[in-house]
mmCIF file of C-alpha atoms in Angstrom:
data_model
loop_
_atom_site.group_PDB
_atom_site.id
_atom_site.type_symbol
_atom_site.label_atom_id
_atom_site.label_comp_id
_atom_site.label_asym_id
_atom_site.label_seq_id
_atom_site.Cartn_x
_atom_site.Cartn_y
_atom_site.Cartn_z
ATOM 1 C CA MET A 1 0.010 0.024 0.011
ATOM 2 C CA ALA A 2 1.270 3.451 -0.858
ATOM 3 C CA PHE A 3 1.136 6.178 1.750
ATOM 4 C CA SER A 4 0.936 9.941 1.312
ATOM 5 C CA PRO A 5 3.525 12.078 3.188
ATOM 6 C CA LEU A 6 0.932 12.810 5.876
ATOM 7 C CA ASP A 7 0.125 9.070 6.236
ATOM 8 C CA GLN A 8 3.801 8.215 6.610
ATOM 9 C CA ARG A 9 4.003 9.535 10.160
ATOM 10 C CA LEU A 10 5.640 7.350 12.730
ATOM 11 C CA PHE A 11 2.736 5.536 14.232
ATOM 12 C CA HIS A 12 3.866 6.167 17.829
ATOM 13 C CA MET A 13 4.546 9.852 17.132
ATOM 14 C CA PRO A 14 2.701 12.244 19.434
ATOM 15 C CA THR A 15 0.188 14.536 17.818
ATOM 16 C CA TYR A 16 0.837 18.289 17.882
ATOM 17 C CA TYR A 17 -0.970 21.159 16.225
ATOM 18 C CA ILE A 18 -0.038 24.598 14.886
ATOM 19 C CA ARG A 19 -2.325 27.519 14.144
ATOM 20 C CA ALA A 20 -2.916 28.038 10.418
ATOM 21 C CA GLU A 21 -1.607 31.609 10.668
ATOM 22 C CA VAL A 22 1.920 30.216 10.356
ATOM 23 C CA LEU A 23 1.178 29.467 6.720
ATOM 24 C CA ASN A 24 -0.110 32.949 5.808
ATOM 25 C CA GLY A 25 1.434 33.809 2.441
ATOM 26 C CA PHE A 26 2.259 30.192 1.564
ATOM 27 C CA SER A 27 0.140 30.052 -1.601
ATOM 28 C CA GLN A 28 1.207 33.507 -2.781
ATOM 29 C CA GLU A 29 4.903 32.737 -2.348
ATOM 30 C CA CYS A 30 4.603 29.358 -4.100
ATOM 31 C CA ARG A 31 2.824 30.966 -7.082
ATOM 32 C CA SER A 32 5.445 33.741 -7.286
ATOM 33 C CA MET A 33 7.998 30.964 -7.832
ATOM 34 C CA GLY A 34 5.863 28.995 -10.256
ATOM 35 C CA ILE A 35 5.085 26.169 -7.797
ATOM 36 C CA ASP A 36 1.722 24.467 -7.560
ATOM 37 C CA ASP A 37 0.675 25.272 -3.991
ATOM 38 C CA ASN A 38 -2.595 23.302 -4.313
ATOM 39 C CA ALA A 39 -0.686 20.089 -5.213
ATOM 40 C CA ILE A 40 1.643 20.465 -2.250
ATOM 41 C CA LEU A 41 -1.182 21.196 0.199
ATOM 42 C CA ARG A 42 -3.282 18.215 -1.059
ATOM 43 C CA ARG A 43 -0.322 15.802 -0.552
ATOM 44 C CA TYR A 44 -0.386 16.766 3.141
ATOM 45 C CA GLY A 45 -4.145 16.704 3.610
ATOM 46 C CA LEU A 46 -4.509 20.552 3.502
ATOM 47 C CA SER A 47 -6.207 23.018 1.215
ATOM 48 C CA PRO A 48 -6.204 26.764 0.588
ATOM 49 C CA GLY A 49 -9.646 26.927 2.303
ATOM 50 C CA LEU A 50 -8.266 25.534 5.560
ATOM 51 C CA LEU A 51 -5.501 28.132 5.533
ATOM 52 C CA GLY A 52 -8.114 30.901 5.485
ATOM 53 C CA ASP A 53 -9.003 30.412 9.157
ATOM 54 C CA GLN A 54 -5.904 31.673 10.968
ATOM 55 C CA ASP A 55 -6.913 30.132 14.325
ATOM 56 C CA LEU A 56 -7.585 26.679 12.927
ATOM 57 C CA LEU A 57 -5.183 24.120 14.375
ATOM 58 C CA LEU A 58 -3.395 22.043 11.721
ATOM 59 C CA PRO A 59 -1.241 18.927 12.252
ATOM 60 C CA TYR A 60 2.415 19.738 12.899
ATOM 61 C CA GLU A 61 3.658 17.221 10.345
ATOM 62 C CA ALA A 62 1.475 18.713 7.573
ATOM 63 C CA VAL A 63 2.607 22.325 8.247
ATOM 64 C CA THR A 64 6.315 21.467 8.377
ATOM 65 C CA GLY A 65 5.916 19.086 5.420
ATOM 66 C CA VAL A 66 4.502 21.686 3.067
ATOM 67 C CA MET A 67 7.254 24.180 4.006
ATOM 68 C CA GLU A 68 10.001 21.653 3.409
ATOM 69 C CA GLU A 69 8.576 20.574 0.065
ATOM 70 C CA ALA A 70 8.071 24.105 -1.141
ATOM 71 C CA SER A 71 11.706 24.908 -0.194
ATOM 72 C CA GLU A 72 12.959 21.868 -2.084
ATOM 73 C CA LEU A 73 10.881 22.512 -5.166
ATOM 74 C CA SER A 74 11.798 26.198 -5.312
ATOM 75 C CA GLY A 75 15.453 25.659 -4.529
ATOM 76 C CA GLN A 76 15.150 28.433 -1.927
ATOM 77 C CA GLY A 77 16.621 27.548 1.448
ATOM 78 C CA ASP A 78 15.024 30.676 2.937
ATOM 79 C CA PHE A 79 11.509 29.874 1.696
ATOM 80 C CA SER A 80 9.913 30.060 5.096
ATOM 81 C CA ARG A 81 11.678 33.386 5.904
ATOM 82 C CA ARG A 82 9.897 34.864 2.922
ATOM 83 C CA LEU A 83 6.516 34.079 4.519
ATOM 84 C CA THR A 84 7.141 36.717 7.162
ATOM 85 C CA HIS A 85 6.526 39.375 4.451
ATOM 86 C CA TYR A 86 2.858 38.262 4.529
ATOM 87 C CA GLN A 87 2.562 37.843 8.259
ATOM 88 C CA ARG A 88 2.137 40.300 11.082
ATOM 89 C CA PRO A 89 4.833 40.590 13.784
ATOM 90 C CA ILE A 90 4.522 37.942 16.471
ATOM 91 C CA PRO A 91 1.844 35.866 14.762
ATOM 92 C CA ILE A 92 0.888 33.679 17.744
ATOM 93 C CA GLY A 93 -2.737 34.598 18.234
ATOM 94 C CA LEU A 94 -4.151 35.918 21.491
ATOM 95 C CA PRO A 95 -0.879 35.645 23.463
ATOM 96 C CA ARG A 96 0.517 38.253 21.034
ATOM 97 C CA VAL A 97 -1.845 40.825 22.570
ATOM 98 C CA LEU A 98 -0.778 39.846 26.111
ATOM 99 C CA MET A 99 2.889 40.268 25.112
ATOM 100 C CA HIS A 100 2.126 43.868 24.183
ATOM 101 C CA GLN A 101 0.931 44.477 27.749
ATOM 102 C CA ALA A 102 4.296 43.655 29.247
ATOM 103 C CA GLY A 103 6.302 46.173 31.170
ATOM 104 C CA SER A 104 9.674 45.002 29.852
ATOM 105 C CA VAL A 105 11.170 42.883 27.087
ATOM 106 C CA ARG A 106 11.850 40.146 29.633
ATOM 107 C CA VAL A 107 8.222 39.921 30.646
ATOM 108 C CA ALA A 108 7.102 39.986 27.012
ATOM 109 C CA LEU A 109 9.396 37.012 26.194
ATOM 110 C CA GLN A 110 8.353 35.212 29.341
ATOM 111 C CA THR A 111 4.766 35.515 28.059
ATOM 112 C CA LEU A 112 5.880 33.858 24.800
ATOM 113 C CA VAL A 113 7.505 31.093 26.773
ATOM 114 C CA GLU A 114 4.448 30.479 28.892
ATOM 115 C CA TYR A 115 1.702 30.684 26.256
ATOM 116 C CA ASN A 116 3.260 29.745 22.872
ATOM 117 C CA HIS A 117 1.705 26.269 23.210
ATOM 118 C CA LEU A 118 -1.660 27.880 22.414
ATOM 119 C CA HIS A 119 -0.203 28.696 18.974
ATOM 120 C CA SER A 120 2.196 25.810 18.349
ATOM 121 C CA GLN A 121 2.128 22.728 20.557
ATOM 122 C CA GLY A 122 5.238 21.194 19.021
ATOM 123 C CA ILE A 123 7.825 23.748 20.108
ATOM 124 C CA VAL A 124 8.824 25.379 23.346
ATOM 125 C CA TRP A 125 10.813 28.565 23.952
ATOM 126 C CA HIS A 126 12.979 29.414 26.932
ATOM 127 C CA ILE A 127 15.390 32.071 28.008
ATOM 128 C CA GLU A 128 18.916 31.526 29.301
ATOM 129 C CA GLU A 129 21.302 34.160 30.484
ATOM 130 C CA SER A 130 25.026 34.594 31.010
ATOM 131 C CA GLU A 131 26.846 37.564 32.494
ATOM 132 C CA GLN A 132 26.594 39.551 29.231
ATOM 133 C CA HIS A 133 24.343 37.585 26.877
ATOM 134 C CA ALA A 134 20.766 36.412 26.656
ATOM 135 C CA TYR A 135 19.640 33.383 24.591
ATOM 136 C CA LEU A 136 16.136 32.913 23.324
ATOM 137 C CA ILE A 137 16.188 29.228 22.643
ATOM 138 C CA ARG A 138 13.745 27.233 20.538
ATOM 139 C CA GLU A 139 13.241 23.562 21.244
ATOM 140 C CA ASP A 140 11.335 21.433 18.772
ATOM 141 C CA LYS A 141 9.653 18.403 20.278
ATOM 142 C CA MET A 142 9.511 16.714 16.884
ATOM 143 C CA ALA A 143 13.106 17.442 15.794
ATOM 144 C CA GLY A 144 14.607 14.212 14.563
ATOM 145 C CA LYS A 145 11.193 12.717 13.743
ATOM 146 C CA LEU A 146 10.540 14.824 10.679
ATOM 147 C CA PRO A 147 12.450 17.410 8.621
ATOM 148 C CA SER A 148 11.797 20.753 10.301
ATOM 149 C CA PHE A 149 14.448 23.305 9.365
ATOM 150 C CA GLN A 150 12.008 25.559 7.434
ATOM 151 C CA TYR A 151 9.700 25.901 10.458
ATOM 152 C CA ALA A 152 12.706 26.572 12.717
ATOM 153 C CA GLN A 153 13.829 29.276 10.349
ATOM 154 C CA LEU A 154 10.414 30.876 10.320
ATOM 155 C CA SER A 155 10.257 30.856 14.120
ATOM 156 C CA ILE A 156 13.718 32.415 14.511
ATOM 157 C CA THR A 157 12.884 35.101 11.895
ATOM 158 C CA HIS A 158 9.787 36.040 13.849
ATOM 159 C CA ALA A 159 11.834 36.123 17.091
ATOM 160 C CA ILE A 160 14.042 38.758 15.518
ATOM 161 C CA ILE A 161 11.076 40.724 14.253
ATOM 162 C CA ALA A 162 9.544 40.575 17.750
ATOM 163 C CA MET A 163 12.709 42.003 19.322
ATOM 164 C CA ARG A 164 12.786 44.808 16.711
ATOM 165 C CA THR A 165 9.113 45.540 17.573
ATOM 166 C CA PHE A 166 9.675 45.719 21.309
ATOM 167 C CA LEU A 167 12.930 47.684 21.077
ATOM 168 C CA LYS A 168 11.491 49.976 18.433
ATOM 169 C CA GLN A 169 14.604 49.478 16.350
ATOM 170 C CA PRO A 170 13.567 48.339 12.856
ATOM 171 C CA HIS A 171 17.159 47.354 11.918
ATOM 172 C CA TRP A 172 18.123 45.675 15.178
ATOM 173 C CA LEU A 173 20.202 42.482 14.812
ATOM 174 C CA PRO A 174 21.030 39.689 17.261
ATOM 175 C CA LEU A 175 24.722 39.005 17.945
ATOM 176 C CA LYS A 176 24.313 35.492 16.539
ATOM 177 C CA VAL A 177 21.729 33.211 14.920
ATOM 178 C CA LEU A 178 22.253 29.615 15.872
ATOM 179 C CA TYR A 179 20.741 26.550 14.174
ATOM 180 C CA SER A 180 21.077 22.958 15.377
ATOM 181 C CA TYR A 181 20.682 22.030 11.699
ATOM 182 C CA THR A 182 23.096 21.773 8.842
ATOM 183 C CA GLU A 183 22.705 23.981 5.763
ATOM 184 C CA PRO A 184 19.825 23.085 3.443
ATOM 185 C CA ARG A 185 21.278 20.589 0.963
ATOM 186 C CA HIS A 186 18.975 21.076 -1.961
ATOM 187 C CA SER A 187 18.965 24.832 -2.370
ATOM 188 C CA GLN A 188 20.749 28.162 -2.069
ATOM 189 C CA VAL A 189 22.062 28.282 1.444
ATOM 190 C CA PRO A 190 21.185 31.345 3.502
ATOM 191 C CA GLN A 191 24.338 32.546 5.320
ATOM 192 C CA ARG A 192 22.758 35.590 6.965
ATOM 193 C CA LEU A 193 19.407 36.471 8.452
ATOM 194 C CA PHE A 194 18.681 40.231 8.202
ATOM 195 C CA GLY A 195 22.437 40.694 8.077
ATOM 196 C CA ALA A 196 23.176 38.586 11.173
ATOM 197 C CA ARG A 197 25.547 35.735 10.547
ATOM 198 C CA ILE A 198 23.964 32.252 10.696
ATOM 199 C CA HIS A 199 25.879 29.535 12.509
ATOM 200 C CA TYR A 200 24.848 26.012 11.522
ATOM 201 C CA ASN A 201 25.468 22.691 13.245
ATOM 202 C CA GLN A 202 25.134 24.256 16.702
ATOM 203 C CA GLU A 203 24.078 22.766 20.010
ATOM 204 C CA ARG A 204 20.840 24.804 20.111
ATOM 205 C CA THR A 205 18.552 26.782 17.800
ATOM 206 C CA ALA A 206 18.491 30.298 19.229
ATOM 207 C CA ILE A 207 19.150 33.958 18.836
ATOM 208 C CA VAL A 208 21.808 35.528 21.036
ATOM 209 C CA PHE A 209 21.715 39.182 22.085
ATOM 210 C CA ALA A 210 22.964 41.582 24.759
ATOM 211 C CA ARG A 211 21.452 40.684 28.135
ATOM 212 C CA GLU A 212 20.667 44.348 28.857
ATOM 213 C CA HIS A 213 17.933 44.251 26.266
ATOM 214 C CA LEU A 214 15.863 41.998 28.527
ATOM 215 C CA ASP A 215 15.308 44.790 31.037
ATOM 216 C CA ARG A 216 14.394 47.424 28.487
ATOM 217 C CA PRO A 217 11.089 48.942 29.780
ATOM 218 C CA LEU A 218 8.002 48.814 27.552
ATOM 219 C CA SER A 219 4.808 50.811 27.533
ATOM 220 C CA PRO A 220 1.736 48.552 27.637
ATOM 221 C CA LYS A 221 -0.738 49.410 24.898
ATOM 222 C CA MET A 222 -3.781 48.704 27.021
ATOM 223 C CA PRO A 223 -2.585 48.876 30.645
ATOM 224 C CA ASN A 224 -5.977 48.031 32.153
ATOM 225 C CA ALA A 225 -6.691 45.047 29.891
ATOM 226 C CA GLY A 226 -4.337 42.498 31.553
ATOM 227 C CA ASN A 227 -6.953 40.708 33.610
ATOM 228 C CA LEU A 228 -9.436 40.408 30.807
ATOM 229 C CA LEU A 229 -6.748 39.100 28.428
ATOM 230 C CA GLN A 230 -5.662 36.558 31.073
ATOM 231 C CA LEU A 231 -9.223 35.310 31.360
ATOM 232 C CA GLN A 232 -9.520 35.055 27.594
ATOM 233 C CA ILE A 233 -6.286 33.090 27.354
ATOM 234 C CA GLU A 234 -7.463 30.688 30.079
ATOM 235 C CA GLN A 235 -10.713 30.135 28.176
ATOM 236 C CA LEU A 236 -8.776 29.570 24.984
ATOM 237 C CA GLY A 237 -6.607 26.967 26.732
ATOM 238 C CA HIS A 238 -9.635 25.197 28.134
ATOM 239 C CA HIS A 239 -11.248 25.164 24.670
ATOM 240 C CA GLN A 240 -8.136 23.717 23.053
ATOM 241 C CA ARG A 241 -7.795 21.061 25.744
ATOM 242 C CA GLN A 242 -11.394 20.019 25.127
ATOM 243 C CA ARG A 243 -11.198 19.927 21.376
ATOM 244 C CA TYR A 244 -7.610 18.772 20.969
ATOM 245 C CA PRO A 245 -6.822 16.677 24.036
ATOM 246 C CA ALA A 246 -3.105 16.385 24.767
ATOM 247 C CA SER A 247 -1.591 13.015 23.844
ATOM 248 C CA LYS A 248 0.293 13.094 27.151
ATOM 249 C CA PRO A 249 -0.647 13.845 30.749
ATOM 250 C CA GLU A 250 0.088 17.441 31.864
ATOM 251 C CA ALA A 251 2.593 16.269 34.523
ATOM 252 C CA LEU A 252 4.554 14.417 31.823
ATOM 253 C CA ILE A 253 4.531 17.446 29.571
ATOM 254 C CA ARG A 254 5.919 19.663 32.367
ATOM 255 C CA LEU A 255 8.612 17.099 33.321
ATOM 256 C CA GLU A 256 9.711 16.691 29.733
ATOM 257 C CA TYR A 257 9.952 20.460 29.392
ATOM 258 C CA TRP A 258 12.173 20.709 32.458
ATOM 259 C CA ILE A 259 14.455 17.935 31.270
ATOM 260 C CA ARG A 260 14.786 19.436 27.783
ATOM 261 C CA ARG A 261 15.759 22.748 29.307
ATOM 262 C CA HIS A 262 18.479 21.180 31.436
ATOM 263 C CA ILE A 263 19.595 18.225 29.343
ATOM 264 C CA HIS A 264 22.760 20.014 28.166
ATOM 265 C CA GLN A 265 23.701 20.891 31.781
ATOM 266 C CA GLU A 266 25.251 18.945 34.619
ATOM 267 C CA ASN A 267 22.314 19.916 36.874
ATOM 268 C CA CYS A 268 19.820 17.775 34.890
ATOM 269 C CA GLN A 269 19.306 15.609 37.925
ATOM 270 C CA LEU A 270 16.324 14.493 39.977
ATOM 271 C CA SER A 271 17.920 16.056 43.113
ATOM 272 C CA VAL A 272 18.117 19.480 41.452
ATOM 273 C CA LEU A 273 14.456 19.349 40.338
ATOM 274 C CA ALA A 274 13.479 18.248 43.831
ATOM 275 C CA GLN A 275 15.374 21.191 45.356
ATOM 276 C CA GLN A 276 13.626 23.599 43.051
ATOM 277 C CA LEU A 277 10.269 22.146 44.174
ATOM 278 C CA SER A 278 11.321 22.176 47.863
ATOM 279 C CA LEU A 279 10.874 18.389 48.034
ATOM 280 C CA HIS A 280 13.101 15.608 49.206
ATOM 281 C CA PRO A 281 14.339 13.613 46.153
ATOM 282 C CA LYS A 282 12.766 10.354 47.394
ATOM 283 C CA LYS A 283 9.422 12.116 47.884
ATOM 284 C CA LEU A 284 9.554 13.454 44.369
ATOM 285 C CA GLN A 285 10.486 10.076 43.067
ATOM 286 C CA ARG A 286 7.522 8.519 44.830
ATOM 287 C CA GLN A 287 5.179 11.252 43.460
ATOM 288 C CA LEU A 288 6.431 10.641 39.896
ATOM 289 C CA ALA A 289 6.032 6.862 40.375
ATOM 290 C CA ASP A 290 2.407 7.417 41.528
ATOM 291 C CA LEU A 291 1.894 9.137 38.107
ATOM 292 C CA GLY A 292 3.585 6.292 36.292
ATOM 293 C CA LEU A 293 6.681 8.380 35.552
ATOM 294 C CA ASN A 294 10.315 7.576 35.983
ATOM 295 C CA PHE A 295 12.819 10.436 35.809
ATOM 296 C CA ARG A 296 15.819 8.389 34.753
ATOM 297 C CA ARG A 297 13.925 6.526 32.011
ATOM 298 C CA LEU A 298 12.365 9.747 30.661
ATOM 299 C CA LYS A 299 15.758 11.515 30.648
ATOM 300 C CA ALA A 300 17.275 8.601 28.736
ATOM 301 C CA ASP A 301 14.420 8.750 26.149
ATOM 302 C CA ILE A 302 14.804 12.497 25.666
ATOM 303 C CA ARG A 303 18.557 12.146 25.256
ATOM 304 C CA LEU A 304 18.023 9.686 22.416
ATOM 305 C CA ASP A 305 15.271 11.870 20.913
ATOM 306 C CA MET A 306 17.735 14.742 20.774
ATOM 307 C CA ALA A 307 20.371 12.477 19.377
ATOM 308 C CA GLU A 308 18.009 11.592 16.479
ATOM 309 C CA HIS A 309 17.656 15.302 15.751
ATOM 310 C CA TYR A 310 21.427 15.867 15.616
ATOM 311 C CA LEU A 311 21.948 12.748 13.497
ATOM 312 C CA ARG A 312 19.200 13.609 10.999
ATOM 313 C CA ASP A 313 19.421 17.339 10.787
ATOM 314 C CA SER A 314 23.100 18.234 11.449
ATOM 315 C CA ASP A 315 26.547 17.200 10.302
ATOM 316 C CA LEU A 316 27.929 17.093 13.847
ATOM 317 C CA PRO A 317 30.404 14.198 14.428
ATOM 318 C CA LEU A 318 29.119 11.224 16.462
ATOM 319 C CA THR A 319 31.561 11.949 19.280
ATOM 320 C CA THR A 320 30.174 15.485 19.568
ATOM 321 C CA ILE A 321 26.600 14.251 19.522
ATOM 322 C CA ALA A 322 27.387 11.714 22.274
ATOM 323 C CA ALA A 323 28.782 14.427 24.452
ATOM 324 C CA LEU A 324 25.921 16.834 23.761
ATOM 325 C CA VAL A 325 23.307 14.383 24.892
ATOM 326 C CA GLY A 326 25.229 13.466 28.005
ATOM 327 C CA PHE A 327 27.119 10.211 27.242
ATOM 328 C CA GLY A 328 30.584 9.899 28.587
ATOM 329 C CA ASP A 329 31.898 8.167 25.516
ATOM 330 C CA LEU A 330 30.813 7.116 21.997
ATOM 331 C CA SER A 331 30.565 3.406 22.844
ATOM 332 C CA GLY A 332 27.990 4.024 25.557
ATOM 333 C CA PHE A 333 25.955 6.270 23.209
ATOM 334 C CA SER A 334 26.147 3.674 20.370
ATOM 335 C CA ARG A 335 24.927 0.884 22.678
ATOM 336 C CA ALA A 336 21.985 2.903 23.954
ATOM 337 C CA PHE A 337 21.017 4.072 20.448
ATOM 338 C CA LYS A 338 21.248 0.568 19.051
ATOM 339 C CA ASN A 339 19.037 -0.779 21.792
ATOM 340 C CA ARG A 340 16.316 1.593 20.626
ATOM 341 C CA HIS A 341 16.691 1.366 16.857
ATOM 342 C CA GLN A 342 18.512 -1.939 16.240
ATOM 343 C CA HIS A 343 20.878 0.167 14.114
ATOM 344 C CA SER A 344 24.109 1.967 14.940
ATOM 345 C CA PRO A 345 23.945 5.761 15.064
ATOM 346 C CA LEU A 346 25.984 5.922 11.795
ATOM 347 C CA ALA A 347 23.675 3.514 9.940
ATOM 348 C CA TRP A 348 20.614 5.355 11.197
ATOM 349 C CA ARG A 349 22.017 8.675 10.055
ATOM 350 C CA GLU A 350 22.818 7.339 6.605
ATOM 351 C CA SER A 351 19.245 6.051 6.185
ATOM 352 C CA HIS A 352 17.547 9.237 7.396
ATOM 353 C CA GLN A 353 19.544 12.119 5.985
ATOM 354 C CA PRO A 354 18.490 13.412 2.587
#
């Protein structure tokens, strides 16, 4: 039996959704390049009519699939970046309005971190800081399962546009643009984004900028509307949970998020999480067990999920990947990976890279 690209999902893959607004301009850009947008959309179970409702939630793999195919057919590695010309700044629905009520850039970005799931369930954002730099980091829950560079590029482009909007500097640039992906293989390779140098094959996908920008004060557009907007967002979240039930329990989603945030750090330990929750580690372990969760097993699974992403989407050496996902040596990484896939990391990479 032949399967369409949408049918060829991994059958145990979690289901995530993205608001249709992320594809604003898709058909127009395809047609400007002489590409049949209708044919691409049909192959992934979509249609121009579905894209007309910006708040409609579409399957993650369909949205990322049409972007990747359009990029390949057009030979344009920056295809998704071009979509931003048709899209408003910060196109994430209702949370966008709440971001504009923030009193500082930090609070605005924290609003993105907290509520982006109402726009795109498959990615999470978080902020990390060093003495001089801030990192707005994008984590893709499906990275390694499906090609996703175009959607990552679109998200990072909008992150830069958001910073320009908040700082009121239309030509602002981050210090660096980082992608945990290799250069697109089938097309012209973008080396800069708005003039900022792109660094491929990195540990994270992120923009890096001066830390001082986080505390830049903002003027809320509707200073008295915060409580009403908060209520509307809570109602929207309730509606989405009813109509699109999560494929995982909330406790598991939160635990996975914490582990993903800390997986690259030495403090990705149950004891550290317990300390942050003001619990004894054994008590936290019991609470997780009562929910059917095991910290060590989940951490091991996430490490291998991230390894799949680096193997599929980057050209990083195997020894580097092993170190990035927390293995002390390549042999230990290879054994764990082979236990999951029955193939060595190298063989898996060769069969999954374009």
